[in-house]
Amino acid sequence: KSYRENNAPYFVCRQSEQGHRIEWETRAVPRDFTGEHATFVFAGALGWKTEPQTEGFTLHVNGEPAVDFDISDTDQTWQNDKTCVTLTFRPKRLFPPDTTGLFYVDVPKAKLQPGKPCVFAVTSKSGGSQRWFGLNPYKTVPEK
């Protein structure tokens, strides 16, 4: 399932073992990019809230750990003051114990390479749970 359809594909990173990982690329950052930061949006889900809580997940930006997060069924923002990366989840549809929606990743200019895509990855920080992060492989999603 996704925020826009009942039968949607996912790439899933589950917390069943430490180090599970999924990775994907964004579209290229414009060559003439001059902003202080860029915000990327993608569709996905967080699931199985009823499973045991663990240390959560880490979002990586261009190979570097950027911000830690865990599952949520409400609007949630996680940020890392050291990397200046912010991850926001906006739920759109609830399928208890799972929640689908849109993720927004705010990345500072210093971590961007104009003319090249950003490489994002999500890894599980620990194991022992079936909680999961899912990425819908849509090529476009609305900005709001």
PDB file of C-alpha atoms in Angstrom:
ATOM      1  CA  LYS A   1       0.000   0.000   0.000  1.00  0.00           C
ATOM      2  CA  SER A   2       1.004   3.600  -0.431  1.00  0.00           C
ATOM      3  CA  TYR A   3      -0.359   7.051   0.225  1.00  0.00           C
ATOM      4  CA  ARG A   4      -2.034   6.956  -3.206  1.00  0.00           C
ATOM      5  CA  GLU A   5      -2.941   3.332  -4.000  1.00  0.00           C
ATOM      6  CA  ASN A   6      -3.860   0.097  -2.242  1.00  0.00           C
ATOM      7  CA  ASN A   7      -1.503  -2.182  -4.170  1.00  0.00           C
ATOM      8  CA  ALA A   8       1.900  -0.527  -4.404  1.00  0.00           C
ATOM      9  CA  PRO A   9       5.425  -1.948  -4.539  1.00  0.00           C
ATOM     10  CA  TYR A  10       7.917  -1.309  -1.729  1.00  0.00           C
ATOM     11  CA  PHE A  11      11.582  -1.705  -1.076  1.00  0.00           C
ATOM     12  CA  VAL A  12      11.770  -2.575   2.619  1.00  0.00           C
ATOM     13  CA  CYS A  13      14.398  -2.198   5.328  1.00  0.00           C
ATOM     14  CA  ARG A  14      13.342  -4.256   8.341  1.00  0.00           C
ATOM     15  CA  GLN A  15      14.738  -4.039  11.883  1.00  0.00           C
ATOM     16  CA  SER A  16      15.082  -7.823  12.135  1.00  0.00           C
ATOM     17  CA  GLU A  17      18.886  -7.527  12.011  1.00  0.00           C
ATOM     18  CA  GLN A  18      21.364  -4.697  12.442  1.00  0.00           C
ATOM     19  CA  GLY A  19      22.666  -3.368   9.135  1.00  0.00           C
ATOM     20  CA  HIS A  20      19.730  -4.165   6.838  1.00  0.00           C
ATOM     21  CA  ARG A  21      19.925  -1.537   4.091  1.00  0.00           C
ATOM     22  CA  ILE A  22      18.181  -0.070   1.095  1.00  0.00           C
ATOM     23  CA  GLU A  23      19.745   2.574  -1.161  1.00  0.00           C
ATOM     24  CA  TRP A  24      18.462   4.796  -3.957  1.00  0.00           C
ATOM     25  CA  GLU A  25      19.373   7.879  -5.987  1.00  0.00           C
ATOM     26  CA  THR A  26      17.500  11.134  -6.423  1.00  0.00           C
ATOM     27  CA  ARG A  27      17.325  13.093  -9.625  1.00  0.00           C
ATOM     28  CA  ALA A  28      20.432  15.159 -10.258  1.00  0.00           C
ATOM     29  CA  VAL A  29      20.803  18.393  -8.336  1.00  0.00           C
ATOM     30  CA  PRO A  30      20.618  21.200 -10.923  1.00  0.00           C
ATOM     31  CA  ARG A  31      24.086  22.261 -12.140  1.00  0.00           C
ATOM     32  CA  ASP A  32      23.225  25.891 -11.443  1.00  0.00           C
ATOM     33  CA  PHE A  33      21.951  25.191  -7.895  1.00  0.00           C
ATOM     34  CA  THR A  34      22.589  28.189  -5.629  1.00  0.00           C
ATOM     35  CA  GLY A  35      20.317  27.532  -2.627  1.00  0.00           C
ATOM     36  CA  GLU A  36      21.498  27.055   0.940  1.00  0.00           C
ATOM     37  CA  HIS A  37      19.773  23.648   1.064  1.00  0.00           C
ATOM     38  CA  ALA A  38      17.643  21.350  -1.080  1.00  0.00           C
ATOM     39  CA  THR A  39      14.544  19.450  -0.023  1.00  0.00           C
ATOM     40  CA  PHE A  40      13.895  16.044  -1.560  1.00  0.00           C
ATOM     41  CA  VAL A  41      10.523  14.290  -1.268  1.00  0.00           C
ATOM     42  CA  PHE A  42       9.731  10.603  -1.600  1.00  0.00           C
ATOM     43  CA  ALA A  43       6.835   8.264  -0.821  1.00  0.00           C
ATOM     44  CA  GLY A  44       7.100   5.491   1.708  1.00  0.00           C
ATOM     45  CA  ALA A  45       5.825   3.941   4.896  1.00  0.00           C
ATOM     46  CA  LEU A  46       6.703   3.052   8.445  1.00  0.00           C
ATOM     47  CA  GLY A  47       5.347  -0.139   9.825  1.00  0.00           C
ATOM     48  CA  TRP A  48       4.516  -2.647  12.424  1.00  0.00           C
ATOM     49  CA  LYS A  49       4.276  -0.308  15.400  1.00  0.00           C
ATOM     50  CA  THR A  50       3.137  -3.213  17.593  1.00  0.00           C
ATOM     51  CA  GLU A  51       6.537  -4.911  17.250  1.00  0.00           C
ATOM     52  CA  PRO A  52       9.285  -4.364  19.872  1.00  0.00           C
ATOM     53  CA  GLN A  53      10.944  -0.943  19.790  1.00  0.00           C
ATOM     54  CA  THR A  54      14.620  -0.955  18.812  1.00  0.00           C
ATOM     55  CA  GLU A  55      17.250   1.704  18.170  1.00  0.00           C
ATOM     56  CA  GLY A  56      15.518   2.589  14.888  1.00  0.00           C
ATOM     57  CA  PHE A  57      17.040   3.515  11.546  1.00  0.00           C
ATOM     58  CA  THR A  58      19.699   5.826  10.115  1.00  0.00           C
ATOM     59  CA  LEU A  59      19.237   7.839   6.932  1.00  0.00           C
ATOM     60  CA  HIS A  60      22.516   8.239   5.033  1.00  0.00           C
ATOM     61  CA  VAL A  61      23.206  11.028   2.535  1.00  0.00           C
ATOM     62  CA  ASN A  62      25.929  10.396  -0.047  1.00  0.00           C
ATOM     63  CA  GLY A  63      27.440   7.614   2.044  1.00  0.00           C
ATOM     64  CA  GLU A  64      27.489   9.484   5.362  1.00  0.00           C
ATOM     65  CA  PRO A  65      25.167   8.844   8.328  1.00  0.00           C
ATOM     66  CA  ALA A  66      22.922  11.907   8.422  1.00  0.00           C
ATOM     67  CA  VAL A  67      19.977  11.502  10.799  1.00  0.00           C
ATOM     68  CA  ASP A  68      18.479   8.792  13.024  1.00  0.00           C
ATOM     69  CA  PHE A  69      14.738   8.069  13.049  1.00  0.00           C
ATOM     70  CA  ASP A  70      12.176   5.445  13.989  1.00  0.00           C
ATOM     71  CA  ILE A  71       8.614   4.589  13.070  1.00  0.00           C
ATOM     72  CA  SER A  72       5.757   7.023  13.679  1.00  0.00           C
ATOM     73  CA  ASP A  73       2.085   7.235  12.791  1.00  0.00           C
ATOM     74  CA  THR A  74       1.924  11.026  13.281  1.00  0.00           C
ATOM     75  CA  ASP A  75       3.723  14.013  11.761  1.00  0.00           C
ATOM     76  CA  GLN A  76       7.309  13.706  12.888  1.00  0.00           C
ATOM     77  CA  THR A  77      10.560  15.568  12.259  1.00  0.00           C
ATOM     78  CA  TRP A  78      13.992  14.239  13.129  1.00  0.00           C
ATOM     79  CA  GLN A  79      17.109  16.361  12.802  1.00  0.00           C
ATOM     80  CA  ASN A  80      20.801  16.107  13.396  1.00  0.00           C
ATOM     81  CA  ASP A  81      22.403  19.378  14.478  1.00  0.00           C
ATOM     82  CA  LYS A  82      25.855  18.095  13.527  1.00  0.00           C
ATOM     83  CA  THR A  83      25.001  17.169   9.906  1.00  0.00           C
ATOM     84  CA  CYS A  84      22.243  19.798   9.542  1.00  0.00           C
ATOM     85  CA  VAL A  85      20.059  17.180   7.808  1.00  0.00           C
ATOM     86  CA  THR A  86      16.365  17.067   8.649  1.00  0.00           C
ATOM     87  CA  LEU A  87      13.927  14.238   7.881  1.00  0.00           C
ATOM     88  CA  THR A  88      10.179  14.876   8.128  1.00  0.00           C
ATOM     89  CA  PHE A  89       7.413  12.283   7.770  1.00  0.00           C
ATOM     90  CA  ARG A  90       3.895  13.413   6.850  1.00  0.00           C
ATOM     91  CA  PRO A  91       1.387  10.539   7.165  1.00  0.00           C
ATOM     92  CA  LYS A  92      -1.309  10.377   4.501  1.00  0.00           C
ATOM     93  CA  ARG A  93      -3.030   7.015   5.115  1.00  0.00           C
ATOM     94  CA  LEU A  94      -3.158   4.736   8.148  1.00  0.00           C
ATOM     95  CA  PHE A  95      -3.318   0.966   7.794  1.00  0.00           C
ATOM     96  CA  PRO A  96      -2.750   0.004  11.446  1.00  0.00           C
ATOM     97  CA  PRO A  97      -0.132  -0.955  12.460  1.00  0.00           C
ATOM     98  CA  ASP A  98       1.399   0.668   9.332  1.00  0.00           C
ATOM     99  CA  THR A  99       1.389   4.274   8.120  1.00  0.00           C
ATOM    100  CA  THR A 100       2.007   5.504   4.566  1.00  0.00           C
ATOM    101  CA  GLY A 101       2.927   9.018   3.558  1.00  0.00           C
ATOM    102  CA  LEU A 102       5.563  11.397   2.282  1.00  0.00           C
ATOM    103  CA  PHE A 103       9.089  11.949   3.545  1.00  0.00           C
ATOM    104  CA  TYR A 104      10.945  15.244   3.137  1.00  0.00           C
ATOM    105  CA  VAL A 105      14.735  15.339   3.448  1.00  0.00           C
ATOM    106  CA  ASP A 106      16.338  18.749   3.848  1.00  0.00           C
ATOM    107  CA  VAL A 107      20.030  18.589   2.863  1.00  0.00           C
ATOM    108  CA  PRO A 108      22.467  21.509   3.273  1.00  0.00           C
ATOM    109  CA  LYS A 109      24.338  22.835   0.242  1.00  0.00           C
ATOM    110  CA  ALA A 110      27.683  21.531   1.566  1.00  0.00           C
ATOM    111  CA  LYS A 111      26.451  17.936   1.188  1.00  0.00           C
ATOM    112  CA  LEU A 112      25.204  18.410  -2.408  1.00  0.00           C
ATOM    113  CA  GLN A 113      27.075  17.987  -5.677  1.00  0.00           C
ATOM    114  CA  PRO A 114      25.511  20.110  -8.436  1.00  0.00           C
ATOM    115  CA  GLY A 115      24.900  18.047 -11.564  1.00  0.00           C
ATOM    116  CA  LYS A 116      24.853  14.770  -9.605  1.00  0.00           C
ATOM    117  CA  PRO A 117      22.115  12.900  -7.762  1.00  0.00           C
ATOM    118  CA  CYS A 118      22.074  12.467  -4.002  1.00  0.00           C
ATOM    119  CA  VAL A 119      22.414   8.888  -2.852  1.00  0.00           C
ATOM    120  CA  PHE A 120      20.143   8.077   0.062  1.00  0.00           C
ATOM    121  CA  ALA A 121      20.232   4.896   2.116  1.00  0.00           C
ATOM    122  CA  VAL A 122      18.346   3.666   5.164  1.00  0.00           C
ATOM    123  CA  THR A 123      19.916   1.138   7.522  1.00  0.00           C
ATOM    124  CA  SER A 124      18.557  -0.624  10.594  1.00  0.00           C
ATOM    125  CA  LYS A 125      20.497   0.283  13.740  1.00  0.00           C
ATOM    126  CA  SER A 126      19.675  -2.945  15.591  1.00  0.00           C
ATOM    127  CA  GLY A 127      17.694  -6.165  15.343  1.00  0.00           C
ATOM    128  CA  GLY A 128      15.052  -8.174  17.090  1.00  0.00           C
ATOM    129  CA  SER A 129      11.960  -6.501  15.626  1.00  0.00           C
ATOM    130  CA  GLN A 130       9.851  -6.696  12.492  1.00  0.00           C
ATOM    131  CA  ARG A 131       9.399  -2.914  12.373  1.00  0.00           C
ATOM    132  CA  TRP A 132      10.166  -1.588   8.906  1.00  0.00           C
ATOM    133  CA  PHE A 133      10.801   1.405   6.678  1.00  0.00           C
ATOM    134  CA  GLY A 134       9.468   1.142   3.131  1.00  0.00           C
ATOM    135  CA  LEU A 135      10.230   3.139  -0.002  1.00  0.00           C
ATOM    136  CA  ASN A 136       7.718   3.358  -2.853  1.00  0.00           C
ATOM    137  CA  PRO A 137       9.666   3.558  -6.122  1.00  0.00           C
ATOM    138  CA  TYR A 138       7.567   6.356  -7.630  1.00  0.00           C
ATOM    139  CA  LYS A 139       9.375   8.593 -10.100  1.00  0.00           C
ATOM    140  CA  THR A 140       7.289  11.626  -9.073  1.00  0.00           C
ATOM    141  CA  VAL A 141       5.370  12.637  -5.968  1.00  0.00           C
ATOM    142  CA  PRO A 142       3.599  15.887  -5.143  1.00  0.00           C
ATOM    143  CA  GLU A 143       5.659  18.499  -3.325  1.00  0.00           C
ATOM    144  CA  LYS A 144       2.997  19.177  -0.652  1.00  0.00           C
TER     145      LYS A 144
END
